[in-house]
Amino acid sequence: MVAVIEAYTTKDGLILFGNNKNIIGNVVSAEIKGPHYYEKELILKNEEGSKFIFKGGCFSAGYGGDGPNGTYAVLRELEFDIGKEFIYENENFKIEK
């Protein structure tokens, strides 16, 4: 299954993540990719292989700001061992548990 969740602000992205967290399940990998911060996608893959793609630039990386802070909040809530500095310093990345 692939689910696309579109949000244009970090606040909206965090709300939608919270509303769908129980559906997303146990996430085993997370990826941020895209050419520009406003075009970034956060791709969460769960242990069943389903992907949840957050589009619209609500979560991003590569600088210090709301988008990367939202990415950090989601990844910490999903129990990834990651620091803010890593998110600020890497425009695109993939991490696994």
CSV table of C-alpha atoms in Angstrom, one decimal, residues 1-92:
chain,number,residue,atom,x,y,z
A,1,MET,CA,0.0,0.0,0.0
A,2,VAL,CA,1.1,3.5,-0.7
A,3,ALA,CA,-0.7,6.5,1.0
A,4,VAL,CA,0.0,10.1,0.0
A,5,ILE,CA,-0.7,12.7,2.6
A,6,GLU,CA,-0.4,16.3,1.4
A,7,ALA,CA,0.2,19.3,3.7
A,8,TYR,CA,1.7,22.6,3.0
A,9,THR,CA,2.7,23.7,6.5
A,10,THR,CA,4.6,21.9,9.2
A,11,LYS,CA,1.8,22.4,11.6
A,12,ASP,CA,-0.7,20.7,9.3
A,13,GLY,CA,1.8,17.9,8.6
A,14,LEU,CA,2.2,17.3,12.3
A,15,ILE,CA,-1.6,17.2,12.8
A,16,LEU,CA,-2.0,14.8,9.9
A,17,PHE,CA,0.8,12.6,11.2
A,18,GLY,CA,-0.8,12.5,14.6
A,19,ASN,CA,-4.2,11.6,13.1
A,20,ASN,CA,-2.7,8.8,11.0
A,21,LYS,CA,0.0,7.4,13.4
A,22,ASN,CA,-2.0,4.4,14.4
A,23,ILE,CA,-2.6,3.5,10.7
A,24,ILE,CA,1.1,4.0,9.8
A,25,GLY,CA,2.2,1.4,12.4
A,26,ASN,CA,5.7,0.3,13.2
A,27,VAL,CA,8.0,2.4,10.9
A,28,VAL,CA,11.3,0.8,10.0
A,29,SER,CA,12.7,3.4,7.6
A,30,ALA,CA,12.4,7.1,6.9
A,31,GLU,CA,13.6,9.1,3.9
A,32,ILE,CA,13.6,12.8,3.1
A,33,LYS,CA,14.1,13.5,-0.6
A,34,GLY,CA,13.4,16.3,-3.1
A,35,PRO,CA,15.3,19.0,-4.9
A,36,HIS,CA,14.2,22.0,-2.8
A,37,TYR,CA,12.9,22.4,0.8
A,38,TYR,CA,9.4,23.3,-0.4
A,39,GLU,CA,9.3,20.1,-2.6
A,40,LYS,CA,10.6,17.6,0.0
A,41,GLU,CA,8.8,14.4,0.7
A,42,LEU,CA,9.0,12.4,4.0
A,43,ILE,CA,8.6,8.8,3.1
A,44,LEU,CA,7.9,6.4,6.0
A,45,LYS,CA,8.0,2.7,5.4
A,46,ASN,CA,6.5,0.3,7.9
A,47,GLU,CA,7.4,-3.3,8.7
A,48,GLU,CA,4.7,-4.6,6.3
A,49,GLY,CA,6.3,-2.7,3.4
A,50,SER,CA,3.6,0.0,3.2
A,51,LYS,CA,4.7,3.5,2.4
A,52,PHE,CA,3.3,6.8,3.8
A,53,ILE,CA,4.5,9.8,1.8
A,54,PHE,CA,4.1,13.3,3.2
A,55,LYS,CA,4.1,15.8,0.3
A,56,GLY,CA,3.8,19.5,0.0
A,57,GLY,CA,7.0,20.5,1.9
A,58,CYS,CA,5.5,20.1,5.4
A,59,PHE,CA,8.6,18.2,6.4
A,60,SER,CA,12.1,19.0,5.1
A,61,ALA,CA,15.8,19.0,5.9
A,62,GLY,CA,19.0,20.7,5.1
A,63,TYR,CA,18.6,23.9,7.2
A,64,GLY,CA,17.3,25.0,10.6
A,65,GLY,CA,13.7,25.9,10.5
A,66,ASP,CA,10.1,24.7,10.9
A,67,GLY,CA,10.2,22.0,8.3
A,68,PRO,CA,13.3,20.3,9.7
A,69,ASN,CA,12.0,20.7,13.2
A,70,GLY,CA,8.8,18.9,12.2
A,71,THR,CA,10.9,16.1,10.6
A,72,TYR,CA,12.8,15.8,13.8
A,73,ALA,CA,9.6,15.7,15.9
A,74,VAL,CA,8.1,12.9,13.7
A,75,LEU,CA,11.3,10.8,13.7
A,76,ARG,CA,11.7,11.1,17.4
A,77,GLU,CA,8.1,10.1,18.0
A,78,LEU,CA,8.7,7.1,15.8
A,79,GLU,CA,11.8,6.3,18.0
A,80,PHE,CA,14.5,6.9,15.5
A,81,ASP,CA,17.9,7.7,17.1
A,82,ILE,CA,18.6,11.0,15.3
A,83,GLY,CA,19.7,14.5,16.3
A,84,LYS,CA,18.5,17.8,15.0
A,85,GLU,CA,22.0,18.6,13.6
A,86,PHE,CA,21.9,15.6,11.3
A,87,ILE,CA,18.6,16.8,9.8
A,88,TYR,CA,19.9,20.4,9.6
A,89,GLU,CA,23.1,19.3,7.8
A,90,ASN,CA,21.6,16.8,5.3
A,91,GLU,CA,19.2,17.9,2.6
A,92,ASN,CA,18.3,14.3,1.6
